[in-house]
mmCIF file of C-alpha atoms and ligand atoms in Angstrom:
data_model
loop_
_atom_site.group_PDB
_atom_site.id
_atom_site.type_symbol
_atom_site.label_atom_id
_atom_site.label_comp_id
_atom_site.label_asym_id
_atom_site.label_seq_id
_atom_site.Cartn_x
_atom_site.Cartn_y
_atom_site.Cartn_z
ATOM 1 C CA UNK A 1 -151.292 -37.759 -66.422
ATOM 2 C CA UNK A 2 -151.975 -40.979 -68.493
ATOM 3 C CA UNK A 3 -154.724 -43.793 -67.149
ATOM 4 C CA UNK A 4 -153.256 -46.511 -65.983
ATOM 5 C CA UNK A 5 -154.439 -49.827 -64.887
ATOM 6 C CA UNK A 6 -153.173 -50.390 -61.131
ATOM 7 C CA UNK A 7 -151.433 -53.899 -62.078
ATOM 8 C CA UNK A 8 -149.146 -52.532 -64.876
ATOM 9 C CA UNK A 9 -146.166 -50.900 -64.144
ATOM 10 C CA UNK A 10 -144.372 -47.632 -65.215
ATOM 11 C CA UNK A 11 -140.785 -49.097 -66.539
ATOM 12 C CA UNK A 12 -137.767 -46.415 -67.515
ATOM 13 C CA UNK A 13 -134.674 -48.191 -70.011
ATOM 14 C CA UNK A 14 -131.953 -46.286 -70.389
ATOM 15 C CA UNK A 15 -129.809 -47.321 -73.292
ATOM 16 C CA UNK A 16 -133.826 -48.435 -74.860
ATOM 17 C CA UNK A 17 -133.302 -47.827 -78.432
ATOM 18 C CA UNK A 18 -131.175 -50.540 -79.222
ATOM 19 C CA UNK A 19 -129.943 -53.820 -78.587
ATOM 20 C CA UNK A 20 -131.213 -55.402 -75.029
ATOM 21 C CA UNK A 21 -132.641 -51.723 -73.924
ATOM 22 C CA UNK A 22 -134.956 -52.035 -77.049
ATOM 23 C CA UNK A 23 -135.893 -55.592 -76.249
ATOM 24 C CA UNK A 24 -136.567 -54.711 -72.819
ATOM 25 C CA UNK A 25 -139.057 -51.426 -74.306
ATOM 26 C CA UNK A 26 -140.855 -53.699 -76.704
ATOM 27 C CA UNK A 27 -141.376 -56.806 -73.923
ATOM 28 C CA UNK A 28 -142.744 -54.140 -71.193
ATOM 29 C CA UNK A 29 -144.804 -52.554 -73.991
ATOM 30 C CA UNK A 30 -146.224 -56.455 -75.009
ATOM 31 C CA UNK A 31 -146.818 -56.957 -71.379
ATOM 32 C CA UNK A 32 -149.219 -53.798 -71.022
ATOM 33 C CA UNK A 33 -146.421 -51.345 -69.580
ATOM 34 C CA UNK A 34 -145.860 -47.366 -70.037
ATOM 35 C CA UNK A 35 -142.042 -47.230 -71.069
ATOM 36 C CA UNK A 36 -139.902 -44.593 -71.154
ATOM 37 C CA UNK A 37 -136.487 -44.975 -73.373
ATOM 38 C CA UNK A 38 -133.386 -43.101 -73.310
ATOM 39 C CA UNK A 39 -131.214 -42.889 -76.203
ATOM 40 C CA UNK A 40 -129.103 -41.077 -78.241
ATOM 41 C CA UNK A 41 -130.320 -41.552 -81.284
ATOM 42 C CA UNK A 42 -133.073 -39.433 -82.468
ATOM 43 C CA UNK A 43 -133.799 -41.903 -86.056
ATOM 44 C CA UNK A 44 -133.718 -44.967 -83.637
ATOM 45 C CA UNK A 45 -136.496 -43.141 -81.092
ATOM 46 C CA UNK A 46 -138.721 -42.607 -83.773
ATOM 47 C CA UNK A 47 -138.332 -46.114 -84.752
ATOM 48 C CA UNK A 48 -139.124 -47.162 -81.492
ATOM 49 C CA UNK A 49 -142.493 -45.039 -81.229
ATOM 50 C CA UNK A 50 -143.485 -45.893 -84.592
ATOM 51 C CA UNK A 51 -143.124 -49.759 -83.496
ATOM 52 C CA UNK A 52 -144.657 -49.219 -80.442
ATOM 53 C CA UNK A 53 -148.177 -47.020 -82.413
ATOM 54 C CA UNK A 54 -147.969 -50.400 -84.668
ATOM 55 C CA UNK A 55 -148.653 -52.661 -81.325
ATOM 56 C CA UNK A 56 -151.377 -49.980 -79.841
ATOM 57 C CA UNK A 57 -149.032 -48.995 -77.288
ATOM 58 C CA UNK A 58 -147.863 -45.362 -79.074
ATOM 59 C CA UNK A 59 -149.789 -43.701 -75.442
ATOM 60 C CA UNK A 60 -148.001 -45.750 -73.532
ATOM 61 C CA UNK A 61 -144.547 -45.257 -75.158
ATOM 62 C CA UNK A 62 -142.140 -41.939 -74.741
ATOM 63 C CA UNK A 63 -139.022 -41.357 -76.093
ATOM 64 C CA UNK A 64 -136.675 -38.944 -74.338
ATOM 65 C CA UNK A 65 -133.273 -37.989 -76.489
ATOM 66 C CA UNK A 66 -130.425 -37.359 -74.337
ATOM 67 C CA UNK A 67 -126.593 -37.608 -74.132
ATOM 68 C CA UNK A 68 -126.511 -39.280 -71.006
ATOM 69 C CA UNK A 69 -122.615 -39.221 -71.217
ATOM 70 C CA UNK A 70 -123.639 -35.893 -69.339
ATOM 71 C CA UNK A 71 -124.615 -34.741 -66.070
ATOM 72 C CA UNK A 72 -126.371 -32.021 -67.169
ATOM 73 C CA UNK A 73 -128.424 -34.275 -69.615
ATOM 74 C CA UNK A 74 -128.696 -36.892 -66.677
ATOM 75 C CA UNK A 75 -130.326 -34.008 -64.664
ATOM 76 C CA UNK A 76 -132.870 -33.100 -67.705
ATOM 77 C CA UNK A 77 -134.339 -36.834 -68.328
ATOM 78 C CA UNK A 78 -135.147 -36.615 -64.495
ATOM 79 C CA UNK A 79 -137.035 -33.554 -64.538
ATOM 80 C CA UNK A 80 -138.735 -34.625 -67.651
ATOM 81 C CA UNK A 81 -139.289 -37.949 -66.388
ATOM 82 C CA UNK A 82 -141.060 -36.683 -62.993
ATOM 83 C CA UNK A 83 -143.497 -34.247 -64.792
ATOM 84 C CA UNK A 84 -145.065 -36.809 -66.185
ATOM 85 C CA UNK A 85 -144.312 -39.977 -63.827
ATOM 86 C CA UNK A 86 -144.677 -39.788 -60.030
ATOM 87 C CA UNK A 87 -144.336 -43.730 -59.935
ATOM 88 C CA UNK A 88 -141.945 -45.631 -61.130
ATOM 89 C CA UNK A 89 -141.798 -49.250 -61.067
ATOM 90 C CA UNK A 90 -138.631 -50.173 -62.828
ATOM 91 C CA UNK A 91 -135.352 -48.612 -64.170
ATOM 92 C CA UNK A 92 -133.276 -50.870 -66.402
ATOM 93 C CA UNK A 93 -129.919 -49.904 -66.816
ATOM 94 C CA UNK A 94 -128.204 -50.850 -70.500
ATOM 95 C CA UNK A 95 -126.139 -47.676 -71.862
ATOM 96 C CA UNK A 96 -123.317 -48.312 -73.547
ATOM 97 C CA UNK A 97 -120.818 -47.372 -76.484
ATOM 98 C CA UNK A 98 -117.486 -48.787 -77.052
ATOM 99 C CA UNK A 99 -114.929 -45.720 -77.507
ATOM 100 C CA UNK A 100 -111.653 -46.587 -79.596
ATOM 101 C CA UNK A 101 -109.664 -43.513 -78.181
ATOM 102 C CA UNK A 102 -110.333 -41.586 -75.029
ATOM 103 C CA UNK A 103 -113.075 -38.942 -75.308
ATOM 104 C CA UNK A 104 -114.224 -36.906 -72.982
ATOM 105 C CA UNK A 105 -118.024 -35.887 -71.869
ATOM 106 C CA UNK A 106 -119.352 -32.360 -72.186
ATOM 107 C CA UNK A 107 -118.506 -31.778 -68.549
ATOM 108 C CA UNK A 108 -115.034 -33.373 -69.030
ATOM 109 C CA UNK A 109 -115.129 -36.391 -67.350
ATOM 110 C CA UNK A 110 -113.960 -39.665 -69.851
ATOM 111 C CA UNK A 111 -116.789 -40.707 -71.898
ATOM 112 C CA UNK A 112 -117.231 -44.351 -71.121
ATOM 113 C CA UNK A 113 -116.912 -43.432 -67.071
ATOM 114 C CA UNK A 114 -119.552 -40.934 -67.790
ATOM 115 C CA UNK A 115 -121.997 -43.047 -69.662
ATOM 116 C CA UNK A 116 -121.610 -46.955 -68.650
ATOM 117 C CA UNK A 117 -121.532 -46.117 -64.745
ATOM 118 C CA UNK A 118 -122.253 -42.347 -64.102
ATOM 119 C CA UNK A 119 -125.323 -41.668 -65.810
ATOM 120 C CA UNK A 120 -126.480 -45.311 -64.081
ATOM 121 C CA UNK A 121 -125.507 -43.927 -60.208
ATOM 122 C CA UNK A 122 -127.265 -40.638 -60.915
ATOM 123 C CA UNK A 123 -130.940 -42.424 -62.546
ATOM 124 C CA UNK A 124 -130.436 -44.635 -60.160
ATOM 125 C CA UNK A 125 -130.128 -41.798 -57.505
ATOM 126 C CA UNK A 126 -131.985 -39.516 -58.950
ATOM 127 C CA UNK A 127 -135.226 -41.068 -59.058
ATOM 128 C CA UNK A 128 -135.607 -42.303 -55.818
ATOM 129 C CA UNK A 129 -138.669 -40.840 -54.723
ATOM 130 C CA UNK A 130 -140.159 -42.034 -57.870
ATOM 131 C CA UNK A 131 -138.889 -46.014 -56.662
ATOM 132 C CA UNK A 132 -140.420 -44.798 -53.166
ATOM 133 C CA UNK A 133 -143.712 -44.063 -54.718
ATOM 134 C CA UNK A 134 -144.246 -47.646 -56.108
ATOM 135 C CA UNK A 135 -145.306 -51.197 -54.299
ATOM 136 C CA UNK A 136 -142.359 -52.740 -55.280
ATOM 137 C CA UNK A 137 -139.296 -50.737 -57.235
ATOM 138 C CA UNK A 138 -136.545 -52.293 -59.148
ATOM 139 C CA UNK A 139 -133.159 -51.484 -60.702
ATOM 140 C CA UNK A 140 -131.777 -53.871 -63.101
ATOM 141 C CA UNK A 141 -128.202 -53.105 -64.214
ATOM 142 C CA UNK A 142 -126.680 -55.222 -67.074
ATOM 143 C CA UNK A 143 -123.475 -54.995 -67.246
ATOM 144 C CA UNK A 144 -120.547 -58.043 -66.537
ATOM 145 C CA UNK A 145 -121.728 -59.186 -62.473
ATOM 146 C CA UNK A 146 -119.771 -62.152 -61.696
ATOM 147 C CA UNK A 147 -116.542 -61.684 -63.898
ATOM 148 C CA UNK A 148 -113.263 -60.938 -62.142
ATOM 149 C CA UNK A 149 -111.721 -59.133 -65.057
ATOM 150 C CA UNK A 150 -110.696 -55.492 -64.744
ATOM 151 C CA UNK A 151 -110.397 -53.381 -62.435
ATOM 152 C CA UNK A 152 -111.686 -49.696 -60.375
ATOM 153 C CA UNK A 153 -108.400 -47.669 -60.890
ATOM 154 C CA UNK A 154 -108.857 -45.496 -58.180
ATOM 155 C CA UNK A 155 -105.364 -43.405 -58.838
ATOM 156 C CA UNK A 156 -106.748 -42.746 -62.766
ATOM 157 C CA UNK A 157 -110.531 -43.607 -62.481
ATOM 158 C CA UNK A 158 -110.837 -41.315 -65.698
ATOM 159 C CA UNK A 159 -107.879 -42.807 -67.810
ATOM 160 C CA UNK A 160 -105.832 -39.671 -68.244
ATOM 161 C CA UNK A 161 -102.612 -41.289 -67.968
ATOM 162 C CA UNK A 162 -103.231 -44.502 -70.194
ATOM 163 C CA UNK A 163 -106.277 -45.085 -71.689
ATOM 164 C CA UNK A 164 -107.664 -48.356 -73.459
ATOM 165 C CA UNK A 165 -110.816 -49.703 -74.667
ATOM 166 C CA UNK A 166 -110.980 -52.482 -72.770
ATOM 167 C CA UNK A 167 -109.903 -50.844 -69.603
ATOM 168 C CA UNK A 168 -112.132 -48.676 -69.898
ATOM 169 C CA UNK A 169 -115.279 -51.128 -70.136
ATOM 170 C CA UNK A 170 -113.928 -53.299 -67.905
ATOM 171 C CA UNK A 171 -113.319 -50.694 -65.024
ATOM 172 C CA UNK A 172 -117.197 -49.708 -65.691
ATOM 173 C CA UNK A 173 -118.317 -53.373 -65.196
ATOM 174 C CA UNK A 174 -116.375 -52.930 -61.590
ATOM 175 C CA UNK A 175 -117.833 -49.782 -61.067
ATOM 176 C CA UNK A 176 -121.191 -51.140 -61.851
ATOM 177 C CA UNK A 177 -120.749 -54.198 -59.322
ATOM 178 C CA UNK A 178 -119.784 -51.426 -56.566
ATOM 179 C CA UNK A 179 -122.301 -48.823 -57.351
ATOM 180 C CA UNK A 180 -124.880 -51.877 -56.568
ATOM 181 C CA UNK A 181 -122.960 -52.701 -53.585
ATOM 182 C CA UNK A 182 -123.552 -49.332 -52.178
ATOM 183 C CA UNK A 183 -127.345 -48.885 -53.190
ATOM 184 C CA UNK A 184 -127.867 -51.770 -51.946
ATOM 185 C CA UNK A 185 -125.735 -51.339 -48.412
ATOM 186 C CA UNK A 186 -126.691 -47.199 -48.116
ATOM 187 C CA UNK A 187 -129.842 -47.037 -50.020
ATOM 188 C CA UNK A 188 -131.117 -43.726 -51.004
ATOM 189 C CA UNK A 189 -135.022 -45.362 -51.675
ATOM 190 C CA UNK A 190 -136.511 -49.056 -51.566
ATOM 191 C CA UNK A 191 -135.394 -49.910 -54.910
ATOM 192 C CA UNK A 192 -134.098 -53.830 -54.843
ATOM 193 C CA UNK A 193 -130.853 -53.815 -56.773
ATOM 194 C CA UNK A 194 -130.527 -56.715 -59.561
ATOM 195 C CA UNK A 195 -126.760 -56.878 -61.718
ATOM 196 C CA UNK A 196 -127.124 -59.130 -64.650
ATOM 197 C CA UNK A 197 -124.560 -59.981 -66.883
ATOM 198 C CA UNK A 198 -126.504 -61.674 -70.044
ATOM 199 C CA UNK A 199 -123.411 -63.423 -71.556
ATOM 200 C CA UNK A 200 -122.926 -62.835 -75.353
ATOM 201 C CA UNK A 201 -125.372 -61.558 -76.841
ATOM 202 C CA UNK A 202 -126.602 -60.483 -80.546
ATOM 203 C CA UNK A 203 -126.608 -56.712 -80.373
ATOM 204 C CA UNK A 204 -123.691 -54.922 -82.268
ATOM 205 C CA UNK A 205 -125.016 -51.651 -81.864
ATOM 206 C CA UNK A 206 -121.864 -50.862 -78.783
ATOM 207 C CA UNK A 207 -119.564 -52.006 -81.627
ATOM 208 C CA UNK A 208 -120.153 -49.491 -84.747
ATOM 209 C CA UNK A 209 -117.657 -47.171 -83.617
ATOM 210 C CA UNK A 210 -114.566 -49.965 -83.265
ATOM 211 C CA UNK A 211 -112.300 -50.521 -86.082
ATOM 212 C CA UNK A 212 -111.432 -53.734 -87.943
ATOM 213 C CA UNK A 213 -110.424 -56.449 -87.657
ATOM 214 C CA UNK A 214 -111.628 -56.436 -84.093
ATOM 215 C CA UNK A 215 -115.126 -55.119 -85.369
ATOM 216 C CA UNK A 216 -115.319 -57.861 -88.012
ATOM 217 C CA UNK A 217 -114.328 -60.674 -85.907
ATOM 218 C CA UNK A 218 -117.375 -59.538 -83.196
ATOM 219 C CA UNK A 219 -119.518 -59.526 -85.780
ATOM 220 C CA UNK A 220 -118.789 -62.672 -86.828
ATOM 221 C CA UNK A 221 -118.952 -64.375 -83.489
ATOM 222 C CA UNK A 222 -122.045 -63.057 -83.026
ATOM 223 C CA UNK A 223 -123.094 -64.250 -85.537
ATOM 224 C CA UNK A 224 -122.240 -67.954 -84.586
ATOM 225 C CA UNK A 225 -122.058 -67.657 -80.541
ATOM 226 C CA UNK A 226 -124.118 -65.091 -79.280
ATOM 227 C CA UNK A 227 -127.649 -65.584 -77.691
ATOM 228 C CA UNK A 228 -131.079 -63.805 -79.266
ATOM 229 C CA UNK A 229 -131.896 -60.809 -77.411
ATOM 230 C CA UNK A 230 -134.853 -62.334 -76.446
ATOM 231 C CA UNK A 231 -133.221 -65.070 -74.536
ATOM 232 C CA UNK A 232 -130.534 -62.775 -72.562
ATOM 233 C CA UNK A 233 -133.145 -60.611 -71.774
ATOM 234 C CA UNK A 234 -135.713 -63.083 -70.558
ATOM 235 C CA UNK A 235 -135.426 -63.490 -66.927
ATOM 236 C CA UNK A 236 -134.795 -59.239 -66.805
ATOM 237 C CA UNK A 237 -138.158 -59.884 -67.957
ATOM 238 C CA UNK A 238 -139.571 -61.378 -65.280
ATOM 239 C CA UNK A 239 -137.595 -59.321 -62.520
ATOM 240 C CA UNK A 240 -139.596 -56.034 -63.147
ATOM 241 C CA UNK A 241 -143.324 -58.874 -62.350
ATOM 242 C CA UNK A 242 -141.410 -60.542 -59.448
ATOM 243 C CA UNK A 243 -138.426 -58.168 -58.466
ATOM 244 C CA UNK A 244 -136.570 -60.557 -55.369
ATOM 245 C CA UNK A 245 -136.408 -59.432 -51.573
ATOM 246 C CA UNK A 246 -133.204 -59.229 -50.956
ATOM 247 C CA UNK A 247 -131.716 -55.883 -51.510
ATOM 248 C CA UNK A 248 -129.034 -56.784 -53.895
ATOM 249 C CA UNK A 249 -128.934 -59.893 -56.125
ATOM 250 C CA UNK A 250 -126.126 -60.483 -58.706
ATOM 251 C CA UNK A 251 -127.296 -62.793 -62.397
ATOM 252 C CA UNK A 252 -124.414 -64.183 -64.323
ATOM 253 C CA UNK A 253 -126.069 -66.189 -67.055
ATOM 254 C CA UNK A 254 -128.247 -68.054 -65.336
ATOM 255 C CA UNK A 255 -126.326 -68.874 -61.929
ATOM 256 C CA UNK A 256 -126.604 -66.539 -58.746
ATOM 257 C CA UNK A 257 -123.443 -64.392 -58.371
ATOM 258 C CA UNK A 258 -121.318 -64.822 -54.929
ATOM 259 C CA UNK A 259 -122.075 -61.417 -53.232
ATOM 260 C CA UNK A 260 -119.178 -61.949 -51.196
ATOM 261 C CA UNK A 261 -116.562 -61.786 -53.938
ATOM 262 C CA UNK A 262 -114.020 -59.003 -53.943
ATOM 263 C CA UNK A 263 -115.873 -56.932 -56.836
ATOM 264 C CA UNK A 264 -118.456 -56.545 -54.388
ATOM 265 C CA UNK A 265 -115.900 -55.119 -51.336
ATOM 266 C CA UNK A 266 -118.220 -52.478 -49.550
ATOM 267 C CA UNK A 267 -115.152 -50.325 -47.975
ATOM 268 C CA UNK A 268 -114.076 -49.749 -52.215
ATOM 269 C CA UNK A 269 -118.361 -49.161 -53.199
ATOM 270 C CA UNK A 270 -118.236 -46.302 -50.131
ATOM 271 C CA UNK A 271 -114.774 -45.403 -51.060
ATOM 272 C CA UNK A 272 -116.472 -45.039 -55.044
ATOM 273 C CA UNK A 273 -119.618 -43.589 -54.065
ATOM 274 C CA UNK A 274 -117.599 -40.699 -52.321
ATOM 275 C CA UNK A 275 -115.176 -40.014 -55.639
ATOM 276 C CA UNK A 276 -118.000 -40.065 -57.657
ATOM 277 C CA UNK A 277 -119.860 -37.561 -55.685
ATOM 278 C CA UNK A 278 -116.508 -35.232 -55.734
ATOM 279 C CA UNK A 279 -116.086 -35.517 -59.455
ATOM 280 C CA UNK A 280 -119.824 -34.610 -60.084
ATOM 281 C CA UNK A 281 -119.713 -31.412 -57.553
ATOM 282 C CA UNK A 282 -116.037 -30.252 -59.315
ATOM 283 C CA UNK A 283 -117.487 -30.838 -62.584
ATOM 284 C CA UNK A 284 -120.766 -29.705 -62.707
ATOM 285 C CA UNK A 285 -122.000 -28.171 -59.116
ATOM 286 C CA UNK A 286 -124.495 -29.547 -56.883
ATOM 287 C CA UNK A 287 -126.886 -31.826 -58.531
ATOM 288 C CA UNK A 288 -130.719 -32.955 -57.227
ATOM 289 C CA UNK A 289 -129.779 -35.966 -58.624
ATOM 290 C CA UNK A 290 -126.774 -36.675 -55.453
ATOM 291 C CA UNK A 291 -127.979 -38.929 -52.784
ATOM 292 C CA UNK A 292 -128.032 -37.576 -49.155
ATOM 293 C CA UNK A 293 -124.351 -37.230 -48.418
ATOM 294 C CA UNK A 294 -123.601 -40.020 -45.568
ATOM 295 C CA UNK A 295 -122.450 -37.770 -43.237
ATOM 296 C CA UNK A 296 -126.175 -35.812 -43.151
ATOM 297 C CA UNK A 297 -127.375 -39.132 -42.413
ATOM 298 C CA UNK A 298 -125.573 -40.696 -39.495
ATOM 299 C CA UNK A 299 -123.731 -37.510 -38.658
ATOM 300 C CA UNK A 300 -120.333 -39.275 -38.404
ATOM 301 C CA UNK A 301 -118.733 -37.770 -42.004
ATOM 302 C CA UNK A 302 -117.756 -40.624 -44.743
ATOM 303 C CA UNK A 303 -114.242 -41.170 -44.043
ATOM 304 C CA UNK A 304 -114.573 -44.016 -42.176
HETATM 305 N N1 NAP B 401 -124.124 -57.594 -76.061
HETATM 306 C C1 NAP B 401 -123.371 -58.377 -75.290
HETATM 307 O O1 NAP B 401 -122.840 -59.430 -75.695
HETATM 308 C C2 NAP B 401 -123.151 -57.988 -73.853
HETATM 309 C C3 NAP B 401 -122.498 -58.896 -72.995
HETATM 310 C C4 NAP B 401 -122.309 -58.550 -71.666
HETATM 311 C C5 NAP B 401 -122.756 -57.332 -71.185
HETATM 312 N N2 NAP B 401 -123.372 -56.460 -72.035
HETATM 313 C C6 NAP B 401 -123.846 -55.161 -71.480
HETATM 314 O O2 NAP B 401 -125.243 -55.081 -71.614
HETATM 315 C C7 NAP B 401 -125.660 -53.717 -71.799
HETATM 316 C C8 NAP B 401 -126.516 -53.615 -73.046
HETATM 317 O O3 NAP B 401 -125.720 -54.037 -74.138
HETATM 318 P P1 NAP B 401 -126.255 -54.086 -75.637
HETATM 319 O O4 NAP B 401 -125.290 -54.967 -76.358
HETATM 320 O O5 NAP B 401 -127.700 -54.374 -75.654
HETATM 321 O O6 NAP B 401 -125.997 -52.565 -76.079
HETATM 322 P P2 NAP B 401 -126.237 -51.873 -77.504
HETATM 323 O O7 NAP B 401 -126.996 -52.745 -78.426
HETATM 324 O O8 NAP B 401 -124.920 -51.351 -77.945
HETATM 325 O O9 NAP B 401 -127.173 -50.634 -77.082
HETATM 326 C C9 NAP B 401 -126.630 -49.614 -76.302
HETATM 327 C C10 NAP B 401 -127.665 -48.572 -75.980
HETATM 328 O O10 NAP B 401 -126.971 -47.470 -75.392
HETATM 329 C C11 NAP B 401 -127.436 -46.267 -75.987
HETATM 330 N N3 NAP B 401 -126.415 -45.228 -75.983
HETATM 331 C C12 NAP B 401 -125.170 -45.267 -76.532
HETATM 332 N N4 NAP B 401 -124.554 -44.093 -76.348
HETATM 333 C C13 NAP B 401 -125.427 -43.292 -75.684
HETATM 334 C C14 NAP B 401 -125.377 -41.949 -75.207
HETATM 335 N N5 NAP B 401 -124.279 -41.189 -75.347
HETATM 336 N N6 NAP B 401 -126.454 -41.458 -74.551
HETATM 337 C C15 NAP B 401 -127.567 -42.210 -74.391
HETATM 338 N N7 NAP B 401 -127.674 -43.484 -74.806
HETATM 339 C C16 NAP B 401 -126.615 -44.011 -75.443
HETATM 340 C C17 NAP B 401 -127.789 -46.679 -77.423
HETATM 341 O O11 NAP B 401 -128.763 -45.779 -77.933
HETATM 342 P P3 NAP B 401 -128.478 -44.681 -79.060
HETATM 343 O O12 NAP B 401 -127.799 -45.370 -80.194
HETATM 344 O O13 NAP B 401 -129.850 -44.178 -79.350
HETATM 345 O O14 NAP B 401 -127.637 -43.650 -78.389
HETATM 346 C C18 NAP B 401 -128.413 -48.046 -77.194
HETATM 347 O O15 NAP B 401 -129.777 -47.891 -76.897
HETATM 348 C C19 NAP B 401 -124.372 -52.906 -71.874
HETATM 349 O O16 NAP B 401 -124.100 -52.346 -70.638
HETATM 350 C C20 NAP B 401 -123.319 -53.941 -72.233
HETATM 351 O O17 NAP B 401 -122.033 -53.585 -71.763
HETATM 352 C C21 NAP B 401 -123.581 -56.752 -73.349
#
């Protein structure tokens, strides 16, 4: 196990190698931090560690390559993650790839399902007596808190009927403001529950799969209306030194997100929490990474 001085933190970004993940690595690095990023991308990992030797942090820096479009993937990173980390201080939450057509992950589930809100519910599941084992635990998911756009399409969560790209990412956003809803209302550890939604942002790395024109027109947008990474991730920043008492807090660009809004609706999170449970059992098979069923906890079942 690596030294570690009792005031700096143990920080896992998922979705670190590029984009706001990567700014998030290289800030918690700066700050004194041992960071673990998730990616894809095996070139962009060793980017990562080779910028992280060149500030002195390469012992405090791992890379762990993973398709976390997967369950089974979702289910390595924990193991390897817990060998190595009993604590953990902070998990921030940025996967993401835009898909142009439907694909599927390896256990069959639609991709952008399986990566932009699946692979969040089970780290942020899965770890949870890592969160238990730290003073004061964290989960930061950016996403879109706040906007009203799209929808959880509970009769085709996985798109098989009609599928579109924006659909698609905009159901995840939902999914994401539910799955806090219900970490925050049926907890599984102490974790406090942050959703941020930076606004736009310069990152293009979600966007090198779409085609043109749309690609070319957000590149050029970026280019004129988007924020630094730096700014959007800023006050992310600060979350993991100060994370908030309240269970579940919601970030949309700077102004506090109304918890009571319908995106938020805790009979559709349980409702979520329970079909995402059932798809990972008939997909995969029991996982460690599935929180206490509800029933085993207040031995009333979940269909209420
Ligand atoms: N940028 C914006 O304007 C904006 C606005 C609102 C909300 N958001 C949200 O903010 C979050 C971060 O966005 P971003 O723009 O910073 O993203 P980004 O630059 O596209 O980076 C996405 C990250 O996801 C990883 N990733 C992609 N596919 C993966 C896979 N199959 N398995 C594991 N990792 C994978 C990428 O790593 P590899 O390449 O190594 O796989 C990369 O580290 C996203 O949830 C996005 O929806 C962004």
């Amino acid at each position: 196990m690596r030294k570690q001085s009792p005031s700096k933190k143990t920080v896992v970004v998922q979705g670190g190698t590029d984009g706001m993940g990567r700014g998030m690595v290289m800030a918690r690095l700066k700050a004194g931090d041992t960071v673990i990023a998730l990616g894809s991308n095996v070139e962009k990992g060793r980017r990562l560690s080779r910028e992280a030797a060149a500030l002195g942090a390469g012992d405090r820096f791992r890379f762990i390559r993973a398709n976390l479009s997967s369950i089974a993937e979702n289910e390595r990173v924990v193991a390897e993650i817990r060998e190595q980390h009993p604590v953990i201080d902070a998990l921030v939450l940025c996967a993401n790839r835009q898909a142009p057509q439907r694909e599927v992950s390896p256990e069959g589930l639609e991709f952008t399902f399986g990566l932009y809100y699946l692979s969040r519910y089970l780290l942020s599941h899965g770890l949870r007596a890592e969160f238990d084992a730290a003073p004061a635990p964290v989960i930061i998911n950016i996403a879109a808190a706040g906007l009203k756009v799209g929808k959880v399409n509970f009769a085709d969560l996985q798109f098989e009927e009609k599928y579109s790209t924006i659909r698609a990412q905009m159901q995840a956003g939902r999914t994401n403001d539910l799955l806090g809803r219900s970490l925050a209302d049926e907890p599984s550890s102490k974790a406090r529950i942050v959703l941020y939604h930076p606004g736009f942002t310069k990152t293009l790395g979600g966007i090198a799969h779409l085609k043109q024109p749309v690609k070319g027109i957000i590149t050029f947008l970026s280019k004129v209306a988007a924020k630094s990474v730096e700014a959007a991730i800023a006050p992310m920043v600060a979350v993991i030194d100060s994370p908030p008492s309240e269970r579940l807090t919601g970030i949309n660009q700077g102004k506090s997100v109304d918890l009571t809004m319908d995106t938020f609706d805790p009979a559709r999170a349980r409702k979520l929490a329970e079909v995402t449970r059932r798809l990972v059992v008939t997909h995969h098979g029991q996982s460690p990474l599935l929180p206490e069923a509800a029933k085993d906890r207040d031995g009333k079942g979940f269909s209420r």
